[in-house]
Short mmCIF file of N, CA and C in Angstrom, two decimals:
data_model
loop_
_atom_site.label_atom_id
_atom_site.label_comp_id
_atom_site.label_asym_id
_atom_site.label_seq_id
_atom_site.Cartn_x
_atom_site.Cartn_y
_atom_site.Cartn_z
N UNK P 194 71.10 -46.18 -32.32
CA UNK P 194 70.82 -45.61 -31.03
C UNK P 194 70.35 -46.71 -30.08
N UNK P 195 70.97 -46.82 -28.95
CA UNK P 195 70.68 -47.89 -28.01
C UNK P 195 70.00 -47.28 -26.78
N UNK P 196 68.91 -47.92 -26.35
CA UNK P 196 68.18 -47.44 -25.16
C UNK P 196 68.49 -48.37 -23.99
N UNK P 197 68.89 -47.83 -22.87
CA UNK P 197 69.13 -48.65 -21.72
C UNK P 197 67.86 -48.80 -20.88
N UNK P 198 67.88 -49.66 -19.90
CA UNK P 198 66.69 -49.96 -19.11
C UNK P 198 66.18 -48.77 -18.30
N UNK P 199 67.08 -47.90 -17.84
CA UNK P 199 66.65 -46.75 -17.05
C UNK P 199 65.77 -45.82 -17.87
N UNK P 200 66.13 -45.62 -19.12
CA UNK P 200 65.34 -44.75 -19.99
C UNK P 200 63.95 -45.33 -20.21
N UNK P 201 63.85 -46.61 -20.38
CA UNK P 201 62.57 -47.27 -20.60
C UNK P 201 61.71 -47.13 -19.34
N UNK P 202 62.28 -47.26 -18.16
CA UNK P 202 61.51 -47.12 -16.93
C UNK P 202 60.99 -45.70 -16.75
N UNK P 203 61.75 -44.72 -17.13
CA UNK P 203 61.30 -43.34 -17.00
C UNK P 203 60.19 -43.01 -18.00
N UNK P 204 60.16 -43.67 -19.12
CA UNK P 204 59.13 -43.41 -20.11
C UNK P 204 57.79 -44.03 -19.76
N UNK P 205 57.75 -45.00 -18.86
CA UNK P 205 56.49 -45.61 -18.45
C UNK P 205 55.75 -44.63 -17.54
N UNK P 206 54.41 -44.60 -17.63
CA UNK P 206 53.65 -43.68 -16.76
C UNK P 206 53.77 -44.10 -15.30
N UNK P 207 53.97 -43.13 -14.47
CA UNK P 207 54.10 -43.37 -13.04
C UNK P 207 52.78 -42.99 -12.36
N UNK P 208 52.14 -43.94 -11.73
CA UNK P 208 50.89 -43.68 -11.03
C UNK P 208 51.17 -43.45 -9.55
N UNK P 209 50.44 -42.53 -8.93
CA UNK P 209 50.66 -42.31 -7.49
C UNK P 209 50.12 -43.49 -6.69
N UNK P 210 50.74 -43.72 -5.58
CA UNK P 210 50.29 -44.80 -4.70
C UNK P 210 48.96 -44.41 -4.07
N UNK P 211 48.04 -45.37 -4.01
CA UNK P 211 46.72 -45.12 -3.46
C UNK P 211 46.59 -45.90 -2.17
N UNK P 212 46.22 -45.21 -1.11
CA UNK P 212 46.04 -45.92 0.15
C UNK P 212 44.63 -46.50 0.19
N UNK P 213 44.45 -47.53 0.98
CA UNK P 213 43.16 -48.20 1.05
C UNK P 213 42.10 -47.28 1.64
N UNK P 214 42.42 -46.56 2.70
CA UNK P 214 41.46 -45.66 3.33
C UNK P 214 42.02 -44.25 3.33
N UNK P 215 41.35 -43.38 2.62
CA UNK P 215 41.75 -41.98 2.62
C UNK P 215 40.93 -41.25 3.67
N UNK P 216 41.54 -40.31 4.35
CA UNK P 216 40.84 -39.54 5.38
C UNK P 216 39.85 -38.59 4.72
N UNK P 217 38.65 -38.53 5.28
CA UNK P 217 37.65 -37.60 4.77
C UNK P 217 38.02 -36.18 5.19
N UNK P 218 37.76 -35.22 4.31
CA UNK P 218 38.07 -33.84 4.70
C UNK P 218 37.14 -33.38 5.81
N UNK P 219 37.69 -32.65 6.74
CA UNK P 219 36.88 -32.16 7.85
C UNK P 219 36.00 -31.01 7.37
N UNK P 220 34.87 -30.84 8.04
CA UNK P 220 33.95 -29.75 7.69
C UNK P 220 34.60 -28.43 8.09
N UNK P 221 34.65 -27.51 7.14
CA UNK P 221 35.30 -26.23 7.39
C UNK P 221 34.25 -25.19 7.76
N UNK P 222 34.56 -24.40 8.74
CA UNK P 222 33.70 -23.32 9.18
C UNK P 222 34.47 -22.03 9.03
N UNK P 223 33.83 -21.03 8.45
CA UNK P 223 34.50 -19.74 8.27
C UNK P 223 34.49 -19.02 9.61
N UNK P 224 35.63 -18.93 10.23
CA UNK P 224 35.71 -18.23 11.51
C UNK P 224 36.88 -17.25 11.53
N UNK P 225 37.66 -17.23 10.50
CA UNK P 225 38.84 -16.39 10.50
C UNK P 225 38.49 -14.92 10.56
N UNK P 226 39.02 -14.22 11.51
CA UNK P 226 38.84 -12.79 11.60
C UNK P 226 37.55 -12.34 12.27
N UNK P 227 36.69 -13.26 12.66
CA UNK P 227 35.43 -12.86 13.30
C UNK P 227 35.61 -12.82 14.81
N UNK P 228 35.08 -11.79 15.45
CA UNK P 228 35.14 -11.75 16.91
C UNK P 228 34.31 -12.88 17.52
N UNK P 229 34.61 -13.20 18.76
CA UNK P 229 33.91 -14.29 19.45
C UNK P 229 32.41 -14.00 19.55
N UNK P 230 32.03 -12.75 19.76
CA UNK P 230 30.61 -12.41 19.91
C UNK P 230 29.84 -12.68 18.61
N UNK P 231 30.45 -12.40 17.46
CA UNK P 231 29.80 -12.67 16.17
C UNK P 231 29.70 -14.17 15.95
N UNK P 232 30.76 -14.91 16.28
CA UNK P 232 30.72 -16.36 16.11
C UNK P 232 29.64 -16.99 16.98
N UNK P 233 29.48 -16.51 18.22
CA UNK P 233 28.45 -17.08 19.08
C UNK P 233 27.06 -16.66 18.61
N UNK P 234 26.92 -15.45 18.06
CA UNK P 234 25.62 -15.02 17.52
C UNK P 234 25.26 -15.83 16.28
N UNK P 235 26.24 -16.20 15.48
CA UNK P 235 25.99 -16.97 14.26
C UNK P 235 25.56 -18.39 14.58
N UNK P 236 25.79 -18.84 15.80
CA UNK P 236 25.37 -20.19 16.18
C UNK P 236 23.98 -20.21 16.80
N UNK P 237 23.36 -19.07 16.98
CA UNK P 237 22.05 -19.01 17.63
C UNK P 237 20.96 -18.74 16.59
N UNK P 238 20.00 -19.66 16.49
CA UNK P 238 18.89 -19.49 15.56
C UNK P 238 18.07 -18.24 15.91
N UNK P 239 17.85 -18.03 17.20
CA UNK P 239 17.02 -16.92 17.65
C UNK P 239 17.63 -15.58 17.26
N UNK P 240 18.91 -15.41 17.48
CA UNK P 240 19.56 -14.14 17.15
C UNK P 240 19.55 -13.90 15.65
N UNK P 241 19.79 -14.94 14.86
CA UNK P 241 19.78 -14.78 13.40
C UNK P 241 18.41 -14.33 12.93
N UNK P 242 17.34 -14.95 13.44
CA UNK P 242 15.99 -14.58 13.00
C UNK P 242 15.59 -13.19 13.49
N UNK P 243 16.00 -12.80 14.69
CA UNK P 243 15.70 -11.45 15.18
C UNK P 243 16.39 -10.41 14.30
N UNK P 244 17.64 -10.66 13.92
CA UNK P 244 18.38 -9.72 13.07
C UNK P 244 17.75 -9.65 11.68
N UNK P 245 17.41 -10.78 11.08
CA UNK P 245 16.82 -10.77 9.74
C UNK P 245 15.45 -10.10 9.76
N UNK P 246 14.63 -10.38 10.77
CA UNK P 246 13.29 -9.77 10.83
C UNK P 246 13.32 -8.30 11.19
N UNK P 247 14.36 -7.85 11.86
CA UNK P 247 14.39 -6.44 12.25
C UNK P 247 15.10 -5.55 11.23
N UNK P 248 16.21 -6.01 10.65
CA UNK P 248 16.92 -5.16 9.69
C UNK P 248 17.04 -5.78 8.30
N UNK P 249 16.30 -6.85 8.06
CA UNK P 249 16.18 -7.42 6.72
C UNK P 249 17.48 -7.91 6.12
N UNK P 250 17.77 -7.47 4.89
CA UNK P 250 18.94 -7.98 4.17
C UNK P 250 20.27 -7.70 4.86
N UNK P 251 20.32 -6.75 5.78
CA UNK P 251 21.57 -6.49 6.49
C UNK P 251 21.93 -7.63 7.44
N UNK P 252 20.97 -8.50 7.74
CA UNK P 252 21.24 -9.65 8.59
C UNK P 252 21.67 -10.89 7.83
N UNK P 253 21.65 -10.83 6.50
CA UNK P 253 22.00 -12.01 5.71
C UNK P 253 23.46 -12.45 5.86
N UNK P 254 24.44 -11.55 6.01
CA UNK P 254 25.80 -12.04 6.25
C UNK P 254 25.92 -12.89 7.51
N UNK P 255 25.16 -12.56 8.55
CA UNK P 255 25.18 -13.37 9.76
C UNK P 255 24.63 -14.77 9.47
N UNK P 256 23.61 -14.84 8.64
CA UNK P 256 23.05 -16.13 8.24
C UNK P 256 24.08 -16.95 7.47
N UNK P 257 24.78 -16.32 6.54
CA UNK P 257 25.73 -17.05 5.70
C UNK P 257 26.97 -17.49 6.46
N UNK P 258 27.30 -16.83 7.56
CA UNK P 258 28.45 -17.25 8.38
C UNK P 258 28.06 -18.41 9.30
N UNK P 259 26.77 -18.55 9.56
CA UNK P 259 26.30 -19.56 10.49
C UNK P 259 26.52 -20.98 9.98
N UNK P 260 27.10 -21.84 10.82
CA UNK P 260 27.26 -23.24 10.41
C UNK P 260 26.01 -24.08 10.65
N UNK P 261 24.96 -23.49 11.25
CA UNK P 261 23.76 -24.25 11.62
C UNK P 261 22.84 -24.53 10.44
N UNK P 262 22.92 -23.74 9.38
CA UNK P 262 22.01 -23.88 8.25
C UNK P 262 22.73 -24.48 7.05
N UNK P 263 22.08 -25.41 6.34
CA UNK P 263 22.68 -25.91 5.09
C UNK P 263 22.59 -24.86 3.99
N UNK P 264 23.35 -25.05 2.93
CA UNK P 264 23.43 -24.05 1.86
C UNK P 264 22.08 -23.81 1.20
N UNK P 265 21.29 -24.88 0.95
CA UNK P 265 19.99 -24.70 0.31
C UNK P 265 19.07 -23.85 1.17
N UNK P 266 19.15 -24.01 2.48
CA UNK P 266 18.33 -23.22 3.40
C UNK P 266 18.77 -21.75 3.38
N UNK P 267 20.07 -21.51 3.32
CA UNK P 267 20.58 -20.14 3.27
C UNK P 267 20.12 -19.44 2.00
N UNK P 268 20.14 -20.15 0.87
CA UNK P 268 19.69 -19.57 -0.40
C UNK P 268 18.19 -19.25 -0.33
N UNK P 269 17.40 -20.18 0.20
CA UNK P 269 15.96 -19.98 0.29
C UNK P 269 15.60 -18.81 1.21
N UNK P 270 16.23 -18.72 2.35
CA UNK P 270 15.98 -17.62 3.29
C UNK P 270 16.44 -16.30 2.68
N UNK P 271 17.57 -16.30 1.98
CA UNK P 271 18.05 -15.07 1.33
C UNK P 271 17.08 -14.58 0.27
N UNK P 272 16.59 -15.50 -0.56
CA UNK P 272 15.63 -15.11 -1.60
C UNK P 272 14.32 -14.58 -1.00
N UNK P 273 13.84 -15.24 0.05
CA UNK P 273 12.61 -14.78 0.71
C UNK P 273 12.82 -13.40 1.34
N UNK P 274 13.97 -13.18 1.95
CA UNK P 274 14.25 -11.88 2.57
C UNK P 274 14.32 -10.78 1.53
N UNK P 275 15.00 -11.05 0.42
CA UNK P 275 15.08 -10.04 -0.65
C UNK P 275 13.70 -9.77 -1.24
N UNK P 276 12.89 -10.81 -1.40
CA UNK P 276 11.54 -10.61 -1.94
C UNK P 276 10.70 -9.73 -1.02
N UNK P 277 10.67 -10.05 0.28
CA UNK P 277 9.80 -9.33 1.19
C UNK P 277 10.30 -7.93 1.54
N UNK P 278 11.59 -7.65 1.38
CA UNK P 278 12.08 -6.32 1.75
C UNK P 278 12.35 -5.41 0.55
N UNK P 279 12.47 -5.96 -0.65
CA UNK P 279 12.77 -5.12 -1.81
C UNK P 279 11.69 -5.24 -2.88
N UNK P 280 11.39 -6.45 -3.33
CA UNK P 280 10.48 -6.63 -4.46
C UNK P 280 9.03 -6.37 -4.06
N UNK P 281 8.58 -6.90 -2.94
CA UNK P 281 7.19 -6.70 -2.51
C UNK P 281 6.85 -5.23 -2.27
N UNK P 282 7.67 -4.44 -1.60
CA UNK P 282 7.33 -3.01 -1.46
C UNK P 282 7.25 -2.27 -2.80
N UNK P 283 8.09 -2.62 -3.75
CA UNK P 283 8.01 -1.99 -5.08
C UNK P 283 6.68 -2.34 -5.74
N UNK P 284 6.28 -3.60 -5.65
CA UNK P 284 5.00 -4.02 -6.23
C UNK P 284 3.81 -3.34 -5.55
N UNK P 285 3.89 -3.14 -4.24
CA UNK P 285 2.81 -2.45 -3.51
C UNK P 285 2.71 -0.99 -3.95
N UNK P 286 3.84 -0.33 -4.14
CA UNK P 286 3.83 1.06 -4.60
C UNK P 286 3.24 1.16 -6.00
N UNK P 287 3.61 0.25 -6.88
CA UNK P 287 3.05 0.27 -8.23
C UNK P 287 1.55 0.01 -8.19
N UNK P 288 1.11 -0.93 -7.39
CA UNK P 288 -0.32 -1.23 -7.27
C UNK P 288 -1.08 -0.03 -6.74
N UNK P 289 -0.58 0.58 -5.66
CA UNK P 289 -1.27 1.74 -5.07
C UNK P 289 -1.30 2.90 -6.05
N UNK P 290 -0.23 3.11 -6.77
CA UNK P 290 -0.21 4.20 -7.74
C UNK P 290 -1.19 3.99 -8.88
N UNK P 291 -1.33 2.77 -9.31
CA UNK P 291 -2.20 2.48 -10.45
C UNK P 291 -3.67 2.41 -10.07
N UNK P 292 -4.00 1.81 -8.94
CA UNK P 292 -5.40 1.57 -8.61
C UNK P 292 -5.97 2.51 -7.54
N UNK P 293 -5.15 3.27 -6.85
CA UNK P 293 -5.67 4.20 -5.85
C UNK P 293 -5.47 5.65 -6.26
N UNK P 294 -4.30 5.99 -6.76
CA UNK P 294 -4.01 7.38 -7.10
C UNK P 294 -4.52 7.72 -8.49
N UNK P 295 -4.39 6.81 -9.43
CA UNK P 295 -4.80 7.08 -10.81
C UNK P 295 -6.28 7.47 -10.91
N UNK P 296 -7.23 6.78 -10.25
CA UNK P 296 -8.63 7.22 -10.33
C UNK P 296 -8.87 8.63 -9.78
N UNK P 297 -8.14 8.99 -8.73
CA UNK P 297 -8.30 10.34 -8.17
C UNK P 297 -7.80 11.37 -9.17
N UNK P 298 -6.66 11.12 -9.79
CA UNK P 298 -6.14 12.05 -10.80
C UNK P 298 -7.08 12.16 -12.00
N UNK P 299 -7.63 11.03 -12.42
CA UNK P 299 -8.59 11.06 -13.54
C UNK P 299 -9.84 11.86 -13.17
N UNK P 300 -10.32 11.73 -11.92
CA UNK P 300 -11.50 12.49 -11.48
C UNK P 300 -11.19 13.98 -11.44
N UNK P 301 -9.99 14.36 -11.01
CA UNK P 301 -9.62 15.77 -10.98
C UNK P 301 -9.50 16.34 -12.40
N UNK P 302 -8.94 15.57 -13.31
CA UNK P 302 -8.85 16.04 -14.70
C UNK P 302 -10.23 16.19 -15.33
N UNK P 303 -11.11 15.26 -15.06
CA UNK P 303 -12.49 15.34 -15.59
C UNK P 303 -13.20 16.55 -15.00
N UNK P 304 -13.03 16.82 -13.74
CA UNK P 304 -13.68 17.97 -13.11
C UNK P 304 -13.12 19.28 -13.70
N UNK P 305 -11.84 19.34 -13.96
CA UNK P 305 -11.23 20.54 -14.55
C UNK P 305 -11.73 20.74 -15.98
N UNK P 306 -11.92 19.67 -16.73
CA UNK P 306 -12.41 19.79 -18.09
C UNK P 306 -13.87 20.25 -18.14
N UNK P 307 -14.63 19.86 -17.15
CA UNK P 307 -16.04 20.23 -17.16
C UNK P 307 -16.29 21.62 -16.59
N UNK P 308 -15.26 22.30 -16.18
CA UNK P 308 -15.42 23.69 -15.80
C UNK P 308 -15.15 24.03 -14.37
N UNK P 309 -14.93 23.10 -13.53
CA UNK P 309 -14.65 23.47 -12.14
C UNK P 309 -13.98 22.34 -11.40
N UNK P 310 -13.21 22.68 -10.42
CA UNK P 310 -12.53 21.68 -9.61
C UNK P 310 -13.52 21.10 -8.60
N UNK P 311 -13.13 20.05 -8.00
CA UNK P 311 -14.00 19.39 -7.01
C UNK P 311 -14.14 20.25 -5.79
#
């Protein structure tokens, strides 16, 4: 079996040509399908904070569309918003139920056991 030069050239690995300076990718902003009013609101720090402080987690999509905040800041603000609007109220209800309502219920049960209500 005889191999010609063309076959040998095809068997060698072909590396892509590398240019000296490659263009950096441009920063992408999610704007597809958003109305102009939403895009302008997403660029305003004041509007984003008013929306988050007034309606809580419902304002987080506006924050995530905004190009003004870095990703770490968006994550931190999202976690703080979820904590203050969901987790903290649950903890307050548990605290109030355990330390404010429970003693009153215990006092009523003790009064009923001793023969009369308060």
